[in-house]
Short mmCIF file of C-alpha atoms and ligand atoms in Angstrom, two decimals:
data_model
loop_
_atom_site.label_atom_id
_atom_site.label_comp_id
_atom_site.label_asym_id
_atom_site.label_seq_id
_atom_site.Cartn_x
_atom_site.Cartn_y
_atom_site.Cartn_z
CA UNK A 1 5.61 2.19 21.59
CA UNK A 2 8.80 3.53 23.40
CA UNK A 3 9.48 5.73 21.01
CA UNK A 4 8.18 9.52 20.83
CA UNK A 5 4.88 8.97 18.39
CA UNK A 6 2.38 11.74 16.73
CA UNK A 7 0.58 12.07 19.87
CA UNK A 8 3.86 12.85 21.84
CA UNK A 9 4.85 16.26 20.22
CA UNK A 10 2.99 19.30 20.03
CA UNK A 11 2.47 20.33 16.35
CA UNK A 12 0.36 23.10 16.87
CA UNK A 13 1.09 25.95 14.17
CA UNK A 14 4.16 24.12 13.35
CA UNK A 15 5.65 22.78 9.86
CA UNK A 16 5.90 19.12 9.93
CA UNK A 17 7.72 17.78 7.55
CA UNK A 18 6.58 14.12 6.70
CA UNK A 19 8.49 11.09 5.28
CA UNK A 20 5.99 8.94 3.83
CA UNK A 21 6.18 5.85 1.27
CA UNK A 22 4.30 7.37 -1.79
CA UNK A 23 6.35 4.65 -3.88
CA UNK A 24 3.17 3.77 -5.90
CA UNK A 25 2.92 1.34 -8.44
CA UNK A 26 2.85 2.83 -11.86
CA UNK A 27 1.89 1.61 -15.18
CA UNK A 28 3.64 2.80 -18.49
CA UNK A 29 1.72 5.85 -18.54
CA UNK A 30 2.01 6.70 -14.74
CA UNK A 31 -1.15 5.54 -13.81
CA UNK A 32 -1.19 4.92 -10.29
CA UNK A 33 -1.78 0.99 -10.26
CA UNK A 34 -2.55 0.87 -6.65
CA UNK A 35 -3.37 3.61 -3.98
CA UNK A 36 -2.75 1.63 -0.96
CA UNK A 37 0.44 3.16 0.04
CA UNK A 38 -1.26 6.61 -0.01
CA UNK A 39 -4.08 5.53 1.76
CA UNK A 40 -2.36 4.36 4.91
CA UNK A 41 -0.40 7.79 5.38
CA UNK A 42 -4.17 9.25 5.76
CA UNK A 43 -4.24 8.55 9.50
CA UNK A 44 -1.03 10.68 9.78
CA UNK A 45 -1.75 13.36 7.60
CA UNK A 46 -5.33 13.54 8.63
CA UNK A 47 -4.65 14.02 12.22
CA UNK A 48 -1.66 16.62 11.76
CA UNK A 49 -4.47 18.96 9.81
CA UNK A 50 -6.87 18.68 12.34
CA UNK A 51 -3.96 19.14 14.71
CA UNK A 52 -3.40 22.63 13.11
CA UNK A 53 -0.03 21.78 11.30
CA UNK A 54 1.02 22.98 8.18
CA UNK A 55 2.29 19.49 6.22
CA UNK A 56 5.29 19.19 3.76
CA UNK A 57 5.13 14.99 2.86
CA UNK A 58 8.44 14.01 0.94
CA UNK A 59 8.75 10.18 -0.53
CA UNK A 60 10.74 8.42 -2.85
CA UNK A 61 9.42 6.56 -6.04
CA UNK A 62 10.98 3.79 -8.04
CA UNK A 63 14.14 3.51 -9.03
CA UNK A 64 15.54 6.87 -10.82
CA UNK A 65 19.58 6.27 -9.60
CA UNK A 66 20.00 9.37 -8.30
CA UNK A 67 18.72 11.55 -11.68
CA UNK A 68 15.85 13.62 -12.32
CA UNK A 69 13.73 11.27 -14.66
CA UNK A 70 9.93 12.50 -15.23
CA UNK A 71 8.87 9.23 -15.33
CA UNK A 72 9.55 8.47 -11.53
CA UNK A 73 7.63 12.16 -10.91
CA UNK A 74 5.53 12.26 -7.61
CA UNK A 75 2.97 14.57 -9.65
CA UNK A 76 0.31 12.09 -10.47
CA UNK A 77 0.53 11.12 -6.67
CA UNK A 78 -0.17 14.38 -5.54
CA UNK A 79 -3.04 14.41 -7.52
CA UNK A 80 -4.08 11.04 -6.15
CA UNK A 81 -4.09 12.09 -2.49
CA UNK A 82 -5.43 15.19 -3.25
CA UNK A 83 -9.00 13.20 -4.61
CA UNK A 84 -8.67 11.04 -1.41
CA UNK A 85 -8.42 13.38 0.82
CA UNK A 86 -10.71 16.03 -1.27
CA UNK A 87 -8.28 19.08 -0.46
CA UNK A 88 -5.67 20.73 -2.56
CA UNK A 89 -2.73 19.35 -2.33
CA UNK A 90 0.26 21.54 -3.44
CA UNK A 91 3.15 20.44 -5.46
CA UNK A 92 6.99 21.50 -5.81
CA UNK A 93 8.90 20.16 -8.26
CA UNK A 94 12.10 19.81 -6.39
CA UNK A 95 12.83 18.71 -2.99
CA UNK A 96 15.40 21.25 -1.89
CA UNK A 97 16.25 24.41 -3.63
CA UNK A 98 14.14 27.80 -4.01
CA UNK A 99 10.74 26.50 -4.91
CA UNK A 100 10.52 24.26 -2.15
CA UNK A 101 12.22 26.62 0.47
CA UNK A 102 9.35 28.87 -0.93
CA UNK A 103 6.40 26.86 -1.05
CA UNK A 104 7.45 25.63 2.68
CA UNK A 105 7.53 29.22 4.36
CA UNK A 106 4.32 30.09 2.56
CA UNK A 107 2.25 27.10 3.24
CA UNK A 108 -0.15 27.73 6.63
CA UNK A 109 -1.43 25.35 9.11
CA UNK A 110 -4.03 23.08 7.38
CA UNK A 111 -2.49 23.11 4.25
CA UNK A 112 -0.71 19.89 2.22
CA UNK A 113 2.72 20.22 0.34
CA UNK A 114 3.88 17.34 -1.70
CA UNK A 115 7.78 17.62 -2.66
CA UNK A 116 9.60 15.98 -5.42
CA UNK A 117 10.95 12.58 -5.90
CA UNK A 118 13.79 12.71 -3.20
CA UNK A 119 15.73 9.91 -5.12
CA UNK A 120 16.37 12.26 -7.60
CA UNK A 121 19.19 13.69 -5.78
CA UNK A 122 22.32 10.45 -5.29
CA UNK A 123 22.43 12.19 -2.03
CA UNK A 124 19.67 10.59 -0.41
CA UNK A 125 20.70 7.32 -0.95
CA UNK A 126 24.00 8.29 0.62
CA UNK A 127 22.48 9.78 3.56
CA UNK A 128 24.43 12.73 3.23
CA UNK A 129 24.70 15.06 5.86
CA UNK A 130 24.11 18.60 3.67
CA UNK A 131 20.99 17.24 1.77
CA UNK A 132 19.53 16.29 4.85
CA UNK A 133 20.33 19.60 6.43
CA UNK A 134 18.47 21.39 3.26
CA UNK A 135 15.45 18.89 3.94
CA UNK A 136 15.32 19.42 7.33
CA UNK A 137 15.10 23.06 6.98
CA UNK A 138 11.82 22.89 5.34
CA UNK A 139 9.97 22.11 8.68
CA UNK A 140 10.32 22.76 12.57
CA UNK A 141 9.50 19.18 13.11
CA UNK A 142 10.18 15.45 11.61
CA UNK A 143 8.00 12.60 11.34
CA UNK A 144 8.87 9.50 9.70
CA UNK A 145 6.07 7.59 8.82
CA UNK A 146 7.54 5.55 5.72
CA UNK A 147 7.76 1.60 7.22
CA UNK A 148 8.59 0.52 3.42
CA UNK A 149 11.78 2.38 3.86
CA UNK A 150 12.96 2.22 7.95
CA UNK A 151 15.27 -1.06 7.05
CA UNK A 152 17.01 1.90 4.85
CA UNK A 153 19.34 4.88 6.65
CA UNK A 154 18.50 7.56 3.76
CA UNK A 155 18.16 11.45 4.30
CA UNK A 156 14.96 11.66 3.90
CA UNK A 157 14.58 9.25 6.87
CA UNK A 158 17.31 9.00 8.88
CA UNK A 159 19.71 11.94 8.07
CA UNK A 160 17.03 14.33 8.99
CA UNK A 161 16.49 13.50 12.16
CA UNK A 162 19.67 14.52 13.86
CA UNK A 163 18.66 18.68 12.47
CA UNK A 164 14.90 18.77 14.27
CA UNK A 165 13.09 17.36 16.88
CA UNK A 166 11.16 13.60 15.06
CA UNK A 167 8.73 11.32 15.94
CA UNK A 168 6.73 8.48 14.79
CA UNK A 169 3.76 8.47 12.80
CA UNK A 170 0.70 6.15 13.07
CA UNK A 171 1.29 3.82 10.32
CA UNK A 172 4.66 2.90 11.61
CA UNK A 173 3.39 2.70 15.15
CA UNK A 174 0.47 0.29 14.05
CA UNK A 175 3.17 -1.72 12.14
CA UNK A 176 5.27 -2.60 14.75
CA UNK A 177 2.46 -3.12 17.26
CA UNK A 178 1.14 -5.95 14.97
CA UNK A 179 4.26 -7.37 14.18
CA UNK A 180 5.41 -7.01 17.99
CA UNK A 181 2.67 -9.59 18.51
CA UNK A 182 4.50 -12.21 16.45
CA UNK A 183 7.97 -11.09 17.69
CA UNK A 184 7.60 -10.29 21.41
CA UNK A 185 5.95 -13.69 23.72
CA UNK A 186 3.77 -14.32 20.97
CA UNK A 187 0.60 -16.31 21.92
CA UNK A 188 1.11 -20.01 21.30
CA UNK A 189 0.78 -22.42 19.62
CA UNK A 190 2.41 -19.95 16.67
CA UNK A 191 2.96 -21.27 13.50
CA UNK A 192 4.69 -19.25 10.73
CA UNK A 193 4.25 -20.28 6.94
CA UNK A 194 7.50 -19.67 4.86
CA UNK A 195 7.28 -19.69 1.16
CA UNK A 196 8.05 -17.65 -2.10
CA UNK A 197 11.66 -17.71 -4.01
CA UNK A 198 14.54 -18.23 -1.99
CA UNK A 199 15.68 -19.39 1.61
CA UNK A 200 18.92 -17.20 0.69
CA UNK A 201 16.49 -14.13 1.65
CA UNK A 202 14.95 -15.66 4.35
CA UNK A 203 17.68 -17.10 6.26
CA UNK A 204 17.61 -14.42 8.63
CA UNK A 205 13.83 -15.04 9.23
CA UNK A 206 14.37 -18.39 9.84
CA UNK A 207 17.04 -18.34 12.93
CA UNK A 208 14.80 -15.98 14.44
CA UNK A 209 11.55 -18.31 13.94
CA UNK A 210 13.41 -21.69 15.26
CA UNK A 211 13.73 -19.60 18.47
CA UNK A 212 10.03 -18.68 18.83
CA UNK A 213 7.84 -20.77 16.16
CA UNK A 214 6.04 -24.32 17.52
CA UNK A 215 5.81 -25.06 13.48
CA UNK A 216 7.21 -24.28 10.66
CA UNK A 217 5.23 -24.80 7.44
CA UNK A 218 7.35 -24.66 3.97
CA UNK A 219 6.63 -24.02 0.75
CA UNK A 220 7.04 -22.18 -2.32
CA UNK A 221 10.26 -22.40 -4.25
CA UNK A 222 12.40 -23.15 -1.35
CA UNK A 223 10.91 -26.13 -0.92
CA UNK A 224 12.94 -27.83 -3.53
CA UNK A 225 15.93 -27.04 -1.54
CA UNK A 226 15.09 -28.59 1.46
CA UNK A 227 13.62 -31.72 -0.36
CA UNK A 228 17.00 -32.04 -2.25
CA UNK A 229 18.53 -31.38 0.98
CA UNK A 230 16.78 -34.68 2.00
CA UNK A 231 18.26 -36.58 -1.48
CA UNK A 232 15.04 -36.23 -3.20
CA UNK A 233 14.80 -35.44 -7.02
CA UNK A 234 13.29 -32.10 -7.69
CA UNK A 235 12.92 -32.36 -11.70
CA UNK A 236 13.91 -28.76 -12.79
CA UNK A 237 12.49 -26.71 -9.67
CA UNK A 238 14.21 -23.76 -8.60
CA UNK A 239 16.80 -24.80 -6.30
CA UNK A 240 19.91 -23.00 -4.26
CA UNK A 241 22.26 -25.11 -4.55
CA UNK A 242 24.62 -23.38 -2.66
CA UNK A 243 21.81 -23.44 0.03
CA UNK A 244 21.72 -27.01 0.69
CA UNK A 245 24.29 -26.62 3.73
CA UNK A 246 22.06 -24.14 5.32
CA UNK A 247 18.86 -26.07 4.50
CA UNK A 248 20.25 -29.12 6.38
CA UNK A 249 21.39 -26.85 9.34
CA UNK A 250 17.90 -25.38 9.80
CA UNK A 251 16.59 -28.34 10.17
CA UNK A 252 18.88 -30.32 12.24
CA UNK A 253 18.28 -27.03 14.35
CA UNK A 254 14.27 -27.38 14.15
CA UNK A 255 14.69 -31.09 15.69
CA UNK A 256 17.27 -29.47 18.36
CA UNK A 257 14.83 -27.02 19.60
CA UNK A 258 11.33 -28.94 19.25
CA UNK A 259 10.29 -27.26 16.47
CA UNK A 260 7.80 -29.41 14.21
CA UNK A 261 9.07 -28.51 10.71
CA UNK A 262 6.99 -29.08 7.84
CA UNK A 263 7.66 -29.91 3.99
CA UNK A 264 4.73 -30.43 1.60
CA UNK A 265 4.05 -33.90 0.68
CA UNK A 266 2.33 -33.35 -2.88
CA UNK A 267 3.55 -30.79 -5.45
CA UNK A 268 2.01 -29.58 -8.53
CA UNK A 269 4.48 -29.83 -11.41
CA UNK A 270 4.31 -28.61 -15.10
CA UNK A 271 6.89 -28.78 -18.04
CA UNK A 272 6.70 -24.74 -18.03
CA UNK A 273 5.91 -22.03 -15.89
CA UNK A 274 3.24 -20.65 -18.30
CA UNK A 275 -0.39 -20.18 -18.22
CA UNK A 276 -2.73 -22.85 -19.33
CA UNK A 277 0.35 -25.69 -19.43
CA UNK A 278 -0.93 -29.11 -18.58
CA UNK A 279 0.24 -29.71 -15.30
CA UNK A 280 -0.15 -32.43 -12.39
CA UNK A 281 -0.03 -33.24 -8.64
CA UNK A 282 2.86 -35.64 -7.66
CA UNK A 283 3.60 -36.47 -4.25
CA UNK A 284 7.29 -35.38 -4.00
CA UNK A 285 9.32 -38.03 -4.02
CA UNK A 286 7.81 -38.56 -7.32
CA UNK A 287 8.91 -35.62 -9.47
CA UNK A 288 9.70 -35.87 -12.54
CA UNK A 289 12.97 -35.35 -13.98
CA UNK A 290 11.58 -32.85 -17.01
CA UNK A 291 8.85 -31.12 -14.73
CA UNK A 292 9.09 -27.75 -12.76
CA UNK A 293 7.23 -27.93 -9.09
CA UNK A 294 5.22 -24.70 -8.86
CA UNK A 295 3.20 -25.02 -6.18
CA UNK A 296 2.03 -26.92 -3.13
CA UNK A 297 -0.27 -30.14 -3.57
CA UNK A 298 -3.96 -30.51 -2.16
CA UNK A 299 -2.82 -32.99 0.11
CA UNK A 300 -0.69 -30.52 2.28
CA UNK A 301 -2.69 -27.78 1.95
CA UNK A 302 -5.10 -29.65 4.17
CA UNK A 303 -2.52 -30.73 6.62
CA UNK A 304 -1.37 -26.92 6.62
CA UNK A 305 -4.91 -25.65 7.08
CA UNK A 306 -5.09 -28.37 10.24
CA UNK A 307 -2.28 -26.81 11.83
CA UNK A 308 -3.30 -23.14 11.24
CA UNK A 309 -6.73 -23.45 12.59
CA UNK A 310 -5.27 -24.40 15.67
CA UNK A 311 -2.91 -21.18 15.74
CA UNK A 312 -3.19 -18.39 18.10
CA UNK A 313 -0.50 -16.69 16.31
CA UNK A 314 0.07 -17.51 12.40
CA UNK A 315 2.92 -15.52 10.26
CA UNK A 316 2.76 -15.89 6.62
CA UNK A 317 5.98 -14.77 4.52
CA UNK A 318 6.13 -15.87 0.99
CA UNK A 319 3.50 -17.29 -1.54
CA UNK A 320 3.27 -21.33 -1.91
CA UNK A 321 3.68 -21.18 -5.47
CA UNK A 322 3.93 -19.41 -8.57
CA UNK A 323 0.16 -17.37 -7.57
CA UNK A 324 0.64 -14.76 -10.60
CA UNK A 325 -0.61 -18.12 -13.00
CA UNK A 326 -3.62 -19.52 -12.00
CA UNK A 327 -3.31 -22.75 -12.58
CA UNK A 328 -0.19 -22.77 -9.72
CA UNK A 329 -2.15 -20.56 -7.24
CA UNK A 330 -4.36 -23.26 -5.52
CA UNK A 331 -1.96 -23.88 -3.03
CA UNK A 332 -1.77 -20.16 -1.78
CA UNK A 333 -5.37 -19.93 -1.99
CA UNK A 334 -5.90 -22.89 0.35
CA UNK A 335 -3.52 -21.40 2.74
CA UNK A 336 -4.73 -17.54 2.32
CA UNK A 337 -8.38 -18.89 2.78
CA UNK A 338 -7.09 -21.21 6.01
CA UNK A 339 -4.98 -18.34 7.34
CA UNK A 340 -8.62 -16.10 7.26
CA UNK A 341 -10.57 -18.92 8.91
CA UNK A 342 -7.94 -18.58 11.80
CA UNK A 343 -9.21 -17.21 14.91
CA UNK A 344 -5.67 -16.21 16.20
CA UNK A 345 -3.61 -13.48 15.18
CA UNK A 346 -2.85 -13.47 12.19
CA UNK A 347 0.24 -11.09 10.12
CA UNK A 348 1.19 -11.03 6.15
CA UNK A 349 4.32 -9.93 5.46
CA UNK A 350 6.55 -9.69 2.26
CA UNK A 351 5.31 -7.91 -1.05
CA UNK A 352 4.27 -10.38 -2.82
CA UNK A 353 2.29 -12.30 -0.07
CA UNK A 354 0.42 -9.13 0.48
CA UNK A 355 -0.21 -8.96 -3.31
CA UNK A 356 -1.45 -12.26 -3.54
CA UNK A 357 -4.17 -12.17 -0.07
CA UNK A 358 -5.08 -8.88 -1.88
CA UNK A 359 -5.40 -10.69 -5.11
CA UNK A 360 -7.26 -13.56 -4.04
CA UNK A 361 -9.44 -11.83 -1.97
CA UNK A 362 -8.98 -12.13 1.59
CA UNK A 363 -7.04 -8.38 2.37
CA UNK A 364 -9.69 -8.07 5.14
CA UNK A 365 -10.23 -10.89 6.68
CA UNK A 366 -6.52 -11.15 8.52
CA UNK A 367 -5.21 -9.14 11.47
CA UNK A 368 -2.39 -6.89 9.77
CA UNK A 369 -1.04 -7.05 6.01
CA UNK A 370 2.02 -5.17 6.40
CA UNK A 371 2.81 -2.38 3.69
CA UNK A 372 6.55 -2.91 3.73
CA UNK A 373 7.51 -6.23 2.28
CA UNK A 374 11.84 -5.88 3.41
CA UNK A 375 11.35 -3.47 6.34
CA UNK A 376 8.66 -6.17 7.98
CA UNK A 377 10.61 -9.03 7.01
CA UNK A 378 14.12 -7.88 8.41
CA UNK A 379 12.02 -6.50 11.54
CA UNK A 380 10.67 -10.30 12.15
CA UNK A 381 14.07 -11.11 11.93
CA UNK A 382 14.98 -9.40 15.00
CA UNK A 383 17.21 -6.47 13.41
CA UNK A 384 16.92 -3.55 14.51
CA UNK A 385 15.29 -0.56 11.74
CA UNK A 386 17.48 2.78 11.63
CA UNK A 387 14.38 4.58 10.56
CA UNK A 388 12.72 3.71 13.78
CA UNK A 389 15.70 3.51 15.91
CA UNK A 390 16.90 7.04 14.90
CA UNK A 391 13.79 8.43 16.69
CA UNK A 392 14.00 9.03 20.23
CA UNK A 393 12.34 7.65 23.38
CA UNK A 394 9.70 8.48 24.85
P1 ADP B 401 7.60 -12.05 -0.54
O1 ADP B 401 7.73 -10.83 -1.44
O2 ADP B 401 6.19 -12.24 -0.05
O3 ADP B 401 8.63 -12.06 0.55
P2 ADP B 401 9.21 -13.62 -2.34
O4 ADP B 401 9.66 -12.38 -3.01
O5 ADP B 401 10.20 -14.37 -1.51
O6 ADP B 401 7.89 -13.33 -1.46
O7 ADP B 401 8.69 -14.67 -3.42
C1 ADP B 401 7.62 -14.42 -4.27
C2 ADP B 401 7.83 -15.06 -5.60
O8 ADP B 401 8.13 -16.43 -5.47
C3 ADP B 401 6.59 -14.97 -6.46
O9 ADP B 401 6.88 -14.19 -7.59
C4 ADP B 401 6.31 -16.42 -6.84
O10 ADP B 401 5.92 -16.59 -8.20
C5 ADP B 401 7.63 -17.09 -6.60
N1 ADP B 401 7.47 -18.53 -6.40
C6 ADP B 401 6.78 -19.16 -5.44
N2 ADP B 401 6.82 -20.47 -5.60
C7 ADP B 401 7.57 -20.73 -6.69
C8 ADP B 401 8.00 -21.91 -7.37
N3 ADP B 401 7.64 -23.11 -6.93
N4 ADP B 401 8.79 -21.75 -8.45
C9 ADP B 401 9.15 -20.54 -8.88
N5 ADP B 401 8.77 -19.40 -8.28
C10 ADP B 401 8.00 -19.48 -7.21
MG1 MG B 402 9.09 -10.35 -3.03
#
């Protein structure tokens, strides 16, 4: 890593304020859903106390527009961390203000202070300049450790770093060391598996493959487009119309640059995208006019699987089908369970890809699952993160 990391600075009796990405799943009572998120800051937060620093972690959660809203509260998630981690973890109910000026000059080395929601404030959004000021003043030193957020210049992030010396933490470090292995002379042959809802958010992904991949495997919902692209009928699948340009560009561009591109050839249709709906397998030149495709047929999961096993390097963006119903999640299994027989490297990234290897089962048998489904996804697309990139060198 080129940039100053954890191990670079010397936190020694020093206040370190932390960004992390506490934004948790919640259910309708606030019940943390899933602890992941907390869980990987432990490697940062673990080493600072042993490192003798006193740590102030700050976070977003949700959505709350810029208002204070009780239901976006990082409360329960102090709780949370402080069963993980099996030390008190103290709380202030704002980000800024007295109460967390107060609780920051009291806290002592080895001791954990969880701020407020920082979205509460429209500031942060903004990245303005005074709120980051205020947050900076909490701590002698920055680290930004919140991947889910670096494709985002916020104050919490980004703002804060021009007021006190920053670094990296370990979870972004280990993030872009995995997905450096897919982006920088990956090892070949690498094969990247595109799926979930639209090419319109992936286009960006795509250039940057046809420059690196040897094959491109496609499915999901953008399938459709392509395959319409080509003049097939795709029933009432989920198409971009808008996209078909685009689709025909990419791959007149795959056959320019020797890329072996890859459509399914079987699809799994239904008359509705609901659970327990008769549905069928139809190679795809025969859809149906009244039928949805949902997912990717048995046939090319096994032509998939062929070329995966003989990756060194495999990236996976974007389910094969519909995964949250059952009965249209075959296809991703085939490919989650292929991707975990792979010897090679192999990185998930995107939210809902990550959801559904966790979901079906195979979290630990793949190289990296990345914890931020935009930041990893516009990283692999060559751009350049301002949460990362606002930390300096080494
Ligand atoms: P990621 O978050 O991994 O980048 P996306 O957000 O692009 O993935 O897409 C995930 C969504 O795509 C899932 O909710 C899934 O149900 C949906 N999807 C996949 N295939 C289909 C399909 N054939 N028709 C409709 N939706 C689909
Ligand atoms: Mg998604």
């Amino acid at each position: 890593m080129y940039k100053k990391t954890l191990t670079d600075i010397d936190v020694n009796n020093k206040k370190v304020l932390v960004r992390v990405d506490f934004n948790v799943p919640l259910d309708e009572h606030q019940n943390i859903t899933d602890d992941t998120r907390i869980k990987a800051a432990l490697p940062t937060i673990n080493f600072l106390l042993k490192h003798n620093a006193a740590v102030i972690l700050m976070s977003h959660l949700g959505r709350p527009k810029g208002e204070i809203k009780s239901t976006f509260s990082l409360e329960p998630v102090a709780k949370r961390l402080e069963e993980i981690i099996g030390k008190k973890v103290l709380f202030a109910h704002d980000c800024i203000g007295d109460e967390a000026k107060q609780a920051a000059r009291d806290l002592k080395p080895g001791e954990i202070l969880l701020l407020e929601n920082t979205r509460f404030y429209p500031e942060e959004k903004k990245n303005d300049p005074d709120f980051a000021e205020e947050l900076a003043a909490l701590g002698d030193i920055f680290v930004n450790d919140a991947f889910g957020t670096a494709h985002r210049a916020h104050a919490s992030n980004v703002g804060v770093a021009k007021y006190i010396p920053s670094a990296l933490g370990f979870l972004i470090e280990k993030e872009i060391e995995f997905l450096n292995k897919a982006l920088v002379n990956p090892q070949k042959p690498y094969t990247a598996i595109l799926g979930g809802a639209k090419i319109s958010d992936k286009i960006n992904l795509i250039d940057q493959l046809l420059d690196k991949a040897d094959s491109i495997l496609i499915g999901g919902a953008m399938m459709y487009t392509f395959l319409k692209a080509l003049g097939y009928s795709v029933g009432k699948s989920l198409v971009e119309d808008d996209k078909i340009p685009a689709a025909l560009e990419i791959m007149e561009r795959a056959k320019e640059k020797n890329v072996n591109f890859y459509l399914p050839e079987d699809t799994i249709v239904a008359k509705e995208m609901e659970e327990g709906t008769e549905f069928h397998s139809v190679p795809v030149n025969a859809i149906p006019d009244n039928m949805i495709g949902l997912d990717i047929g048995i046939l090319t999961v096994r032509k998939y699987a062929e070329i995966i096993k003989l990756s060194k390097t495999v990236i996976w963006n974007g389910p094969m089908g519909m995964f949250e119903i059952s009965s249209f999640s075959h296809g991703t299994k085939g490919i989650a369970r292929a991707v975990a027989a792979c010897p090679g490297i192999t990185i998930i990234g995107g939210g809902d890809s990550a959801a559904a290897i966790e979901k079906l089962g195979f979290a630990d048998k793949v190289s990296h699952i990345s914890t931020g489904g935009g930041a990893s996804l516009e990283y692999l697309s060559g751009k350049e993160l301002p949460g990362i990139a606002i930390i300096p060198d080494k």
